[in-house]
mmCIF file of C-alpha atoms and ligand atoms in Angstrom:
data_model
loop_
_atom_site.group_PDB
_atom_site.id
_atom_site.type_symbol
_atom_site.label_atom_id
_atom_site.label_comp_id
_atom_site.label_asym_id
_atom_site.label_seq_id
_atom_site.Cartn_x
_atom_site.Cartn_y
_atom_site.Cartn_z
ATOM 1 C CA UNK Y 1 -10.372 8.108 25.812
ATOM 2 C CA UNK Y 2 -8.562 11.070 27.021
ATOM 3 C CA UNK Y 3 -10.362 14.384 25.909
ATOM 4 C CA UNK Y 4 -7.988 15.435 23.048
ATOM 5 C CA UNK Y 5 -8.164 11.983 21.776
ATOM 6 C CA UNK Y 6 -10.168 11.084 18.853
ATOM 7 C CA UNK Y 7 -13.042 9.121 18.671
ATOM 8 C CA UNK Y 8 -12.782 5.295 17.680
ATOM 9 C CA UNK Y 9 -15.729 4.030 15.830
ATOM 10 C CA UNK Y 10 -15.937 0.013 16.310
ATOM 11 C CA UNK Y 11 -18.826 -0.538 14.538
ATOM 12 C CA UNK Y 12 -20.715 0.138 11.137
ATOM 13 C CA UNK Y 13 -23.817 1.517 12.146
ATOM 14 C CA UNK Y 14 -22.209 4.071 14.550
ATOM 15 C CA UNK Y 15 -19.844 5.050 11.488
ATOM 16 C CA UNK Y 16 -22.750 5.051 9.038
ATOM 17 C CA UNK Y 17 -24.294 7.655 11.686
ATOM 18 C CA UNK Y 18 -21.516 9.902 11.786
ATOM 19 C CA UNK Y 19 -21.387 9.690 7.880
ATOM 20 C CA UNK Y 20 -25.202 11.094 7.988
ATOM 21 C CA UNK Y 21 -24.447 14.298 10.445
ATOM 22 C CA UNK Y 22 -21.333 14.815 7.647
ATOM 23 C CA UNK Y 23 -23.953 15.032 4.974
ATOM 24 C CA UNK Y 24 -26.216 16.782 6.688
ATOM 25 C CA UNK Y 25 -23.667 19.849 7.037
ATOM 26 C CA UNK Y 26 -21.875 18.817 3.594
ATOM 27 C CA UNK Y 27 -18.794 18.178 4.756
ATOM 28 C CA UNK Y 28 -16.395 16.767 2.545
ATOM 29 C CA UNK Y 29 -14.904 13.525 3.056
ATOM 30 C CA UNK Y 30 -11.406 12.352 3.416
ATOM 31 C CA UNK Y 31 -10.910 8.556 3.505
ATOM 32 C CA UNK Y 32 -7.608 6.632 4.425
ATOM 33 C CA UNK Y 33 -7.599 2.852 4.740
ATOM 34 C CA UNK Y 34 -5.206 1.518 6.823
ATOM 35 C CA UNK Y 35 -3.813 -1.884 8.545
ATOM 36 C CA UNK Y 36 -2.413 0.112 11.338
ATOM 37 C CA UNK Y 37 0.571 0.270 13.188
ATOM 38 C CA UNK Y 38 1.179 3.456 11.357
ATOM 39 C CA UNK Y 39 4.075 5.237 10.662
ATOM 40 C CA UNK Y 40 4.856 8.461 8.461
ATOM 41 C CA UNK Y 41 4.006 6.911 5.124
ATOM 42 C CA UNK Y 42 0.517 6.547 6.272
ATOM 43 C CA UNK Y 43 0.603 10.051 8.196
ATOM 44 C CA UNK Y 44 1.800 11.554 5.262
ATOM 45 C CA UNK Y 45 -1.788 10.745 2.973
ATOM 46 C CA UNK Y 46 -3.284 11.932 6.215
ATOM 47 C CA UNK Y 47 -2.186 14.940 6.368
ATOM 48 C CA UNK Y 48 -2.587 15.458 2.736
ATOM 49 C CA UNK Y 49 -6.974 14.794 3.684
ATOM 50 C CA UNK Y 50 -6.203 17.253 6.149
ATOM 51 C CA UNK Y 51 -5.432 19.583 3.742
ATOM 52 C CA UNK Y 52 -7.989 18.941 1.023
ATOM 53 C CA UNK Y 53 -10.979 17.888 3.269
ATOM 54 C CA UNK Y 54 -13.349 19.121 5.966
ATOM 55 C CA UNK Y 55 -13.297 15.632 7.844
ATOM 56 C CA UNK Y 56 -11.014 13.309 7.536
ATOM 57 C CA UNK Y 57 -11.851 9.359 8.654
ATOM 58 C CA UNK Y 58 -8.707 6.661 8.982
ATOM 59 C CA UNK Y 59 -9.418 2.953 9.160
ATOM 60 C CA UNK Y 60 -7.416 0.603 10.850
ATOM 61 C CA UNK Y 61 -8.035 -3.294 10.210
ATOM 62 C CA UNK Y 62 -5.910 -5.839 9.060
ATOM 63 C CA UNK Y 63 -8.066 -7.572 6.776
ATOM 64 C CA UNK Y 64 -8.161 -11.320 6.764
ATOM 65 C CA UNK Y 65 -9.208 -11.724 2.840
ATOM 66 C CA UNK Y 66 -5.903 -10.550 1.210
ATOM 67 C CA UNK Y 67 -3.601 -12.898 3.684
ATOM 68 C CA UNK Y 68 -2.958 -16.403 2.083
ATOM 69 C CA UNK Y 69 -3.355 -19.124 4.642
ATOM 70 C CA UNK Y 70 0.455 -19.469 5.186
ATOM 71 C CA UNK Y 71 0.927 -15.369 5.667
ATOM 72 C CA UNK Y 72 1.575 -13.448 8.341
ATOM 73 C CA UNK Y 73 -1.877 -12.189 9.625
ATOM 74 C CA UNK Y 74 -1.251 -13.899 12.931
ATOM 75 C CA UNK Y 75 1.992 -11.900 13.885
ATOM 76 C CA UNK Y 76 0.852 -8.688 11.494
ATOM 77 C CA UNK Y 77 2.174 -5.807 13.877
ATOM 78 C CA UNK Y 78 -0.939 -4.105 15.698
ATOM 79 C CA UNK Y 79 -0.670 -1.698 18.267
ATOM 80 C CA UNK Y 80 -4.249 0.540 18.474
ATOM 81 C CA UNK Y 81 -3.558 2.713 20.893
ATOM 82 C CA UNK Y 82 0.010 3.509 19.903
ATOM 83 C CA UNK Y 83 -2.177 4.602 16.191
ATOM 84 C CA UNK Y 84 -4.433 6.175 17.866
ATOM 85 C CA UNK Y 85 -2.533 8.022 20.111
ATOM 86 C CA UNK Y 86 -0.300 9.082 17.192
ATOM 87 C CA UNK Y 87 -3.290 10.397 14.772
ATOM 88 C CA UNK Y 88 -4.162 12.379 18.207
ATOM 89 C CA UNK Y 89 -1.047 13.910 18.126
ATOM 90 C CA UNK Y 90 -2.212 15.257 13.951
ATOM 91 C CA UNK Y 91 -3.258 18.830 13.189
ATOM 92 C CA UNK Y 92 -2.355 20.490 9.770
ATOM 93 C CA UNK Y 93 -1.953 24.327 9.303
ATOM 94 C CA UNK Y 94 -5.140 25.027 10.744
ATOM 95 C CA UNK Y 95 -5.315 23.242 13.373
ATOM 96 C CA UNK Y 96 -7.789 20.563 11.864
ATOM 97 C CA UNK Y 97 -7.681 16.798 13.146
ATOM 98 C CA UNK Y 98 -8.432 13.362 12.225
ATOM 99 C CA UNK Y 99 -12.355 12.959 12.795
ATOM 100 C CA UNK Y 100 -12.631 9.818 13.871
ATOM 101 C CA UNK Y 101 -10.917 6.231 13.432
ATOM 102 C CA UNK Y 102 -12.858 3.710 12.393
ATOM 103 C CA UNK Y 103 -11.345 -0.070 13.320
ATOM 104 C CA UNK Y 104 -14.080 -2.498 12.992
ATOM 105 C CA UNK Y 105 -13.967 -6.208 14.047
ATOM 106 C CA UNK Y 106 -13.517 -8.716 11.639
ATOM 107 C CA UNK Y 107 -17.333 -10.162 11.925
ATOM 108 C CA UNK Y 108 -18.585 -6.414 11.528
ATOM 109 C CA UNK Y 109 -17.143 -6.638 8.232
ATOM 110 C CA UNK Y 110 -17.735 -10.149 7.158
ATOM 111 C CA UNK Y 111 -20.828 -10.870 8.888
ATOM 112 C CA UNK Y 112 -21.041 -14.019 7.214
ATOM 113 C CA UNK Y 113 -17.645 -14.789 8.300
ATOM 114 C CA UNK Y 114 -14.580 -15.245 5.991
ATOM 115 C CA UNK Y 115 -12.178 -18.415 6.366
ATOM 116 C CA UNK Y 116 -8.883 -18.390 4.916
ATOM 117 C CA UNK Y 117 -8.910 -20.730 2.591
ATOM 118 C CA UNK Y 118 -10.267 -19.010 -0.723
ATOM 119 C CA UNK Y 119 -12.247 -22.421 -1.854
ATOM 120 C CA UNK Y 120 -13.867 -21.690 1.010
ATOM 121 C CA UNK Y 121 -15.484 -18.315 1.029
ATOM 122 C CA UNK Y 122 -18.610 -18.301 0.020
ATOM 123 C CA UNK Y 123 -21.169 -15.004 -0.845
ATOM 124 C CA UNK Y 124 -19.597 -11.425 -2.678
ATOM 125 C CA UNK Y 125 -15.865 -10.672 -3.310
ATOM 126 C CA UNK Y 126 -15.125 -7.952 -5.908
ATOM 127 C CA UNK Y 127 -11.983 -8.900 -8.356
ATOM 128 C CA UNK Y 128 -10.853 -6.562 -10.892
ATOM 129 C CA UNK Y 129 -9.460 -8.629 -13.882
ATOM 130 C CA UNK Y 130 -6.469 -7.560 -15.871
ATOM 131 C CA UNK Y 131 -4.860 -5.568 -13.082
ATOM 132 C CA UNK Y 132 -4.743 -8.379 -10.526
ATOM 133 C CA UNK Y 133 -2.904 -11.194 -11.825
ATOM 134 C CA UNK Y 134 0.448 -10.171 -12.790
ATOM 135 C CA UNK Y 135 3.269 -8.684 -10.168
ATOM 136 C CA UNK Y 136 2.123 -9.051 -6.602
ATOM 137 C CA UNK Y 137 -0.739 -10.924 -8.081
ATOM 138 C CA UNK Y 138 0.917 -13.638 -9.577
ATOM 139 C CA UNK Y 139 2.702 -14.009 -6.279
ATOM 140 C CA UNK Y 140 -0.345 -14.110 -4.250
ATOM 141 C CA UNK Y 141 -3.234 -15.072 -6.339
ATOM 142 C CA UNK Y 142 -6.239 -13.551 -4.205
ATOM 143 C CA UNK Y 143 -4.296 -10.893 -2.893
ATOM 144 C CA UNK Y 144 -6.061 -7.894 -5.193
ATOM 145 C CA UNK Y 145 -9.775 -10.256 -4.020
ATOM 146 C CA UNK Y 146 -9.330 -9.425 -0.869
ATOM 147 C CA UNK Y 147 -7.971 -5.799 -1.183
ATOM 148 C CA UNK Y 148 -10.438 -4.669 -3.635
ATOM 149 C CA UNK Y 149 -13.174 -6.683 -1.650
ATOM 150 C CA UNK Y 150 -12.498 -4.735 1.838
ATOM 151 C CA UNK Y 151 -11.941 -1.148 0.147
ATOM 152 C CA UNK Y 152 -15.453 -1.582 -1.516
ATOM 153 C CA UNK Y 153 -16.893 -2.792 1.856
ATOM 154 C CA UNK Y 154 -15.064 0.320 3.242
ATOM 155 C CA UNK Y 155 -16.372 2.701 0.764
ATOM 156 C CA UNK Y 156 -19.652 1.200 0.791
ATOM 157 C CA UNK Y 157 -19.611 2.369 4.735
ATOM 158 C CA UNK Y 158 -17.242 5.759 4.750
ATOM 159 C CA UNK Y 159 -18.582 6.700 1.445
ATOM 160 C CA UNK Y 160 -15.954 9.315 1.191
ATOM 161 C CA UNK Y 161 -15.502 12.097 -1.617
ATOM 162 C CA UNK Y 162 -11.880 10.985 -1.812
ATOM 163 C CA UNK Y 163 -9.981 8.236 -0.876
ATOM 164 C CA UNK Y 164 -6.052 8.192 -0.150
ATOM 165 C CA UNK Y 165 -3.227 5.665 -1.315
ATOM 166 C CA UNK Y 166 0.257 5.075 -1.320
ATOM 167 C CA UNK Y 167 2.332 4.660 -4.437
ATOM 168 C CA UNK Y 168 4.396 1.935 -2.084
ATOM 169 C CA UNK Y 169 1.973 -0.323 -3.460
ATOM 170 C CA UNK Y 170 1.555 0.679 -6.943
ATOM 171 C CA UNK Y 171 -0.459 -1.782 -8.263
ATOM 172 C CA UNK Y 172 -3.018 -1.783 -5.538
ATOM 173 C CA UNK Y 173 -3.611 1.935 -6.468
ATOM 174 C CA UNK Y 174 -4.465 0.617 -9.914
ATOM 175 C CA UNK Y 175 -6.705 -1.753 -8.757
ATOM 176 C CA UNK Y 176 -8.850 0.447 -6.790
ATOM 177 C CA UNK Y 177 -8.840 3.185 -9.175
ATOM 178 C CA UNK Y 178 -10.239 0.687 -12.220
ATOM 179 C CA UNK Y 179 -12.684 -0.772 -9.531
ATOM 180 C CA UNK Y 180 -14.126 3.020 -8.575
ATOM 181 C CA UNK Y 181 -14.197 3.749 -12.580
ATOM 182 C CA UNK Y 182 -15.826 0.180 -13.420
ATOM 183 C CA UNK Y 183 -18.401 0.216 -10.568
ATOM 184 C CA UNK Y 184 -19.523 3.250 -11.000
ATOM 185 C CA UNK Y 185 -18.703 4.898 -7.077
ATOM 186 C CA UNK Y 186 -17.856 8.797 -7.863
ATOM 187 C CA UNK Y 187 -15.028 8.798 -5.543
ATOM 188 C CA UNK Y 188 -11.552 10.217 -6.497
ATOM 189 C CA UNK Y 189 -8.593 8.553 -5.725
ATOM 190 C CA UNK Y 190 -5.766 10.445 -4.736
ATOM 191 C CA UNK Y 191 -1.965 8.415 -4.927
ATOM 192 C CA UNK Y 192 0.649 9.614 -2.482
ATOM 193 C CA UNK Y 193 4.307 9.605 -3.087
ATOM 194 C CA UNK Y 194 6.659 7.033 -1.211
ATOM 195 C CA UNK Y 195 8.006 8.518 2.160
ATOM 196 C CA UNK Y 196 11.143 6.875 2.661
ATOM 197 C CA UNK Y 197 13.609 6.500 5.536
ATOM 198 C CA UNK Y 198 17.056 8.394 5.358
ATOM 199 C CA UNK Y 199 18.397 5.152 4.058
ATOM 200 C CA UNK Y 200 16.005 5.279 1.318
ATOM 201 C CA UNK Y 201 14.212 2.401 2.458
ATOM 202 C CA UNK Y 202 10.617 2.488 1.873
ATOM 203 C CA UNK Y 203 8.816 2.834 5.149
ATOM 204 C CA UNK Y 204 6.467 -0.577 5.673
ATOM 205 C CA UNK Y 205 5.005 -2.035 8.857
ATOM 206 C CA UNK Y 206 6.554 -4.998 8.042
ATOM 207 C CA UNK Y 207 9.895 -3.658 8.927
ATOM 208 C CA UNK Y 208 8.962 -3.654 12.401
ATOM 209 C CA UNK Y 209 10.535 -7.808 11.679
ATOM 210 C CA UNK Y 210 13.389 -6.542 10.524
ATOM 211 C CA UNK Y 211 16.978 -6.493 12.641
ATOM 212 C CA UNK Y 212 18.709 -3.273 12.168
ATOM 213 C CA UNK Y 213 21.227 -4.321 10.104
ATOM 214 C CA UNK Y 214 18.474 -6.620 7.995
ATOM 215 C CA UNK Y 215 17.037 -3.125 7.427
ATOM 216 C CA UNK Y 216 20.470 -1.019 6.517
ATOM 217 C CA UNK Y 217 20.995 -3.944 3.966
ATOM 218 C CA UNK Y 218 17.403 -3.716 2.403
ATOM 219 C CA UNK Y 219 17.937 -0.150 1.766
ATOM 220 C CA UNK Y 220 20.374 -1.233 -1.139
ATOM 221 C CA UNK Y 221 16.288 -2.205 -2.772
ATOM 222 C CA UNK Y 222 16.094 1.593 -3.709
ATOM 223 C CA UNK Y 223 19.787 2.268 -4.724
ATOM 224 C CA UNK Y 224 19.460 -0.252 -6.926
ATOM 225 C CA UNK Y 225 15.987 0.912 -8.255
ATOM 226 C CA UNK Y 226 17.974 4.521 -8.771
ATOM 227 C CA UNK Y 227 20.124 2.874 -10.661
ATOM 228 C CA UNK Y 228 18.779 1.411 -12.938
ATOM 229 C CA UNK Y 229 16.373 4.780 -13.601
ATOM 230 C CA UNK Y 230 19.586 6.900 -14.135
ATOM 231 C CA UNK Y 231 20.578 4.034 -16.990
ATOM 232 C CA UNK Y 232 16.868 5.265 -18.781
ATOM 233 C CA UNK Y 233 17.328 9.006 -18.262
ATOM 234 C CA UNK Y 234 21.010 9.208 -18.870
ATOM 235 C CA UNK Y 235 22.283 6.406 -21.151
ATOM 236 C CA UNK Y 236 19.228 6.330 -22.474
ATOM 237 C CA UNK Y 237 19.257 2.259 -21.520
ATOM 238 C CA UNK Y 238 15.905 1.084 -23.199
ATOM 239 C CA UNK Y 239 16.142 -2.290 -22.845
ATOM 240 C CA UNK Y 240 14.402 -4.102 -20.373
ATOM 241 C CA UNK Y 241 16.928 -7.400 -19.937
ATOM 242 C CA UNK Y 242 20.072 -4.712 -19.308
ATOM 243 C CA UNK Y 243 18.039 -2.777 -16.997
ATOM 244 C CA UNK Y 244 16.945 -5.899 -14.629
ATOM 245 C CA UNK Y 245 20.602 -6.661 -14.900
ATOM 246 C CA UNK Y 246 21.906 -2.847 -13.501
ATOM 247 C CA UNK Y 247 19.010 -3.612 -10.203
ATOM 248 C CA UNK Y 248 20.009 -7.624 -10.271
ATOM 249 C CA UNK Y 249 24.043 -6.442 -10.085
ATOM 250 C CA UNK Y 250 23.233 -3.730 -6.813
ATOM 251 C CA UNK Y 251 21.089 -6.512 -5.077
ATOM 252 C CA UNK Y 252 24.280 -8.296 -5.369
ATOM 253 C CA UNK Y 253 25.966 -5.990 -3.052
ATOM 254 C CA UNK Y 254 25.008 -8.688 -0.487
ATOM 255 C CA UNK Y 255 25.346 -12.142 -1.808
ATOM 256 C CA UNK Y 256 22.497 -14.273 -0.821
ATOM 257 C CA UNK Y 257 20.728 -11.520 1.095
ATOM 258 C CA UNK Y 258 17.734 -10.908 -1.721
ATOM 259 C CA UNK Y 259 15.446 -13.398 -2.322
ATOM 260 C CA UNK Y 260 14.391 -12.062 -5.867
ATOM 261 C CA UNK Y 261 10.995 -12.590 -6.466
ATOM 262 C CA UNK Y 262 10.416 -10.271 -9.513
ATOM 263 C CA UNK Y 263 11.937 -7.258 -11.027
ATOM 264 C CA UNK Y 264 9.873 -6.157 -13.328
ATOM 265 C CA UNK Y 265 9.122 -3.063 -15.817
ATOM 266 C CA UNK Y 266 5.379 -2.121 -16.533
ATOM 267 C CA UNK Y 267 2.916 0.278 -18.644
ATOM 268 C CA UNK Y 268 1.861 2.618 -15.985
ATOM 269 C CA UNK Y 269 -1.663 2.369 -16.962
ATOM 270 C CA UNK Y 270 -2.506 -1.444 -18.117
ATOM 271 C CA UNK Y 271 0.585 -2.928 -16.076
ATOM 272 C CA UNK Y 272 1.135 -4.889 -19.195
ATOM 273 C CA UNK Y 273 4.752 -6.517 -19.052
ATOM 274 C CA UNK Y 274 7.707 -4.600 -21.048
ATOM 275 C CA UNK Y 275 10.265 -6.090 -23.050
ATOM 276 C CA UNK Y 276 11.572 -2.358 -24.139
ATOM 277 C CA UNK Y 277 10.579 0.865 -22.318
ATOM 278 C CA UNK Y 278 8.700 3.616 -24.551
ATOM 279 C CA UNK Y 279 10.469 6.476 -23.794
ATOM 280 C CA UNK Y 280 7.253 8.678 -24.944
ATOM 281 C CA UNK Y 281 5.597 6.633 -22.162
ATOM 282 C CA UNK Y 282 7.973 6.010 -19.327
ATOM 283 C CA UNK Y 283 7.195 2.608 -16.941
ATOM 284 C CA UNK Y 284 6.919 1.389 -13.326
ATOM 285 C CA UNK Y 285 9.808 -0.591 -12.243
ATOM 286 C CA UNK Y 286 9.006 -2.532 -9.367
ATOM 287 C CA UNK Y 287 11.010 -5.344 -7.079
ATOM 288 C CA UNK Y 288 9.878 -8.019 -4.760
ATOM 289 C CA UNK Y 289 12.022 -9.640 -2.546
ATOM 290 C CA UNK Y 290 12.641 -11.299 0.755
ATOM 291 C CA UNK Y 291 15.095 -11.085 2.921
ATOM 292 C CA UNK Y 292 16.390 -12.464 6.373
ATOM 293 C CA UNK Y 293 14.686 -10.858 9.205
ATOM 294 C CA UNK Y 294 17.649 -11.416 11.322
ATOM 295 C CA UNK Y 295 20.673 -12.745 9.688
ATOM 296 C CA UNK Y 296 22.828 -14.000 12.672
ATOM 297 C CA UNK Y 297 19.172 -15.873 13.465
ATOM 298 C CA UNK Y 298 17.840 -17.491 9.965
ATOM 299 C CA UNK Y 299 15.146 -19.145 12.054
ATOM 300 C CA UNK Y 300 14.011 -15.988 12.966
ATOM 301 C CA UNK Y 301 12.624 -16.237 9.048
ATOM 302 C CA UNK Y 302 11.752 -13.668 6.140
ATOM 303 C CA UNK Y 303 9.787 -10.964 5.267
ATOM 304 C CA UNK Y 304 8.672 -9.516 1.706
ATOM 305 C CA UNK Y 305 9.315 -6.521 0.664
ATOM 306 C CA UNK Y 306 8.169 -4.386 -1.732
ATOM 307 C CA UNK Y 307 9.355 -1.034 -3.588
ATOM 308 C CA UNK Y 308 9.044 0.863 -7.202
ATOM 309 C CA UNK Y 309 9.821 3.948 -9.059
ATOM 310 C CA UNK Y 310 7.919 5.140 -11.876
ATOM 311 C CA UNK Y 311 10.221 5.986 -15.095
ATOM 312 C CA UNK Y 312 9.197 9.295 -16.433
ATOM 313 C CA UNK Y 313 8.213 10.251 -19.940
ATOM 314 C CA UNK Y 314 12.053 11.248 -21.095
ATOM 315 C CA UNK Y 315 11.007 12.003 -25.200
ATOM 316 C CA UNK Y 316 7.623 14.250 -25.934
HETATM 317 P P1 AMP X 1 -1.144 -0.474 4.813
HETATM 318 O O1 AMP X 1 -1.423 -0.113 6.224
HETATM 319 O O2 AMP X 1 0.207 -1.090 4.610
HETATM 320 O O3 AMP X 1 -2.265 -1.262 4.170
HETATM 321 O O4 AMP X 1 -1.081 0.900 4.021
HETATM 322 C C1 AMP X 1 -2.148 1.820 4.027
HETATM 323 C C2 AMP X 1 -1.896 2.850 2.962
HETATM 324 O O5 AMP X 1 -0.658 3.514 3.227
HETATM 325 C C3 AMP X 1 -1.760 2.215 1.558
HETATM 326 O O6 AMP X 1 -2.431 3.033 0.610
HETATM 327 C C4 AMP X 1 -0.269 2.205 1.338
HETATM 328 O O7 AMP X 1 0.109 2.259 -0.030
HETATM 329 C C5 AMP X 1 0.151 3.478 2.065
HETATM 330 N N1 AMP X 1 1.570 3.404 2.414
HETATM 331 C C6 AMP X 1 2.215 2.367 3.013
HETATM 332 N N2 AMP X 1 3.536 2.624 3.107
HETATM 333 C C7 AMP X 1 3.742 3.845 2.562
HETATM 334 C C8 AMP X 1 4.890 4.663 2.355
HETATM 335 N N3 AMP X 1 6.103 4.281 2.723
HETATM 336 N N4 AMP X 1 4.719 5.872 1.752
HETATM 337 C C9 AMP X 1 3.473 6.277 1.363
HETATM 338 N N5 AMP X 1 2.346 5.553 1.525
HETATM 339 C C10 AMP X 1 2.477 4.352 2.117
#
């Protein structure tokens, strides 16, 4: 560690202990959870902590439970010292830093160990029914288990005053927020807007697989999102079958390109499926789809992506 780099906590008890001296001088504390390999989606909820905190802790650690046996966790880009190096690099308007990373091992934070197979793991997982099984979850059926299981853990060690998340994953943000209000923590959780590439493609880790031109094509995913949000404020296009068609017809830009999982319109609060958007209530629109990491190499496979907006209230 160079002097101007910032300290990397491996282990819970040495976290727990800085989390004491933080409460001993009442700091306030800023919480990001992270996989890593960051980029300026994740720098951008860390510089909001900056801001609105007098520490603020990022975690790094790609988390076993919310990979599905035949997912990526193997190949999951990680890179610590590029992150940590890059949070380094930090300071907001007054010159304050990230306080300290913390990027646990795996059997610090399943001490009983955690196998991939869900049949399999045995002792305390945290679900959150009613948010969890539709979109992403109905996809990836433990997905929100092992997200909402590791952010507790997390919590349980940072114990922050807020905790930071991105509005790329939507649904995840409702998760964690109806976990925090159901169990009781007292932590507010604070949703960041999407931060984007020039193309308007969401920014992702996961696009690290992606060729160049694989990546210029998936930026059609937002055009087509705009799209279909200009039909609801401007044409006043209510219905939820013509709107899937206006995102369905941009996808097409590229026959064969899009894997469509779902495209799908939402209440923002219950994520109960639309058939009609209330325009007193607006919606999240949000796509899933996969698409060729490398189209001159189709062996080279897939990834998923993800991406929404969130419709406005257009009538009082
Ligand atoms: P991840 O490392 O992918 O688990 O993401 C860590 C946090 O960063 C999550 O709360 C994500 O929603 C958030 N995040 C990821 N991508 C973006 C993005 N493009 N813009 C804003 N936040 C993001």
């Amino acid at each position: 560690m160079t002097s101007s780099e910032i300290p990397v906590i491996t282990t819970v008890s040495g976290l727990r202990q800085y989390r004491k001296s933080c409460y001993a001088s009442n700091q306030k504390v800023g919480f990001i959870p992270t996989m890593g390999f960051l980029h300026d989606g994740h720098l951008s909820l860390i510089k909001k902590s900056l801001e609105q905190n007098d520490v603020t802790v990022v975690s790094i650690f790609v988390n076993p439970s919310q990979f599905a046996p035949t997912e990526d966790l193997d190949s999951y880009p990680r890179n610590i010292d590029r992150d940590v190096a890059l949070l380094s690099s930090i300071t907001n308007s007054k010159d304050k830093k990230v306080s300290c990373v913390f990027a646990p091992t795996v059997s610090e934070m399943y001490p009983s160990g955690i196998p991939l197979d869900v049949k399999l793991q045995k002792g305390a997982f945290v679900t959150v029914t009613g948010v969890s099984e539709q979109l992403e979850g109905s996809s990836r059926p433990s997905f929100f288990r092992g997200v909402a299981t590791v952010v507790n853990k997390l919590f349980n060690v940072v114990q922050p005053d807020v905790a930071y998340f991105g509005q790329k994953d939507i649904q995840q943000s409702v998760v964690i927020k109806r976990m925090v209000a159901d169990l009781l923590m007292g932590i507010e959780i604070v949703v960041g807007d999407i931060v984007r590439a020039e193309s308007g493609l969401a920014l992702s880790s996961r696009n690290a697989y992606l060729s160049s031109d694989s990546r210029d094509k998936a930026a059609t995913i937002y055009k087509s999102l705009l799209l279909a949000q200009e039909a609801y404020v401007s044409d006043k296009e209510y219905n939820v079958e013509k709107l899937t068609d206006i995102v369905k017809k941009k996808l097409d830009t590229f026959p064969g390109f899009f894997d469509v999982d779902y495209i799908s319109f939402n209440d923002v609060d219950t994520l109960a499926y639309l058939t009609n958007v209330d325009p007193k209530k607006g919606c999240i629109l949000s796509l899933a789809v996969s698409v060729p990491n490398d189209v001159t190499f189709p062996k080279n496979g897939t990834t998923r992506l993800i991406d929404n907006v969130v419709f406005k209230p257009v009538q009082n």
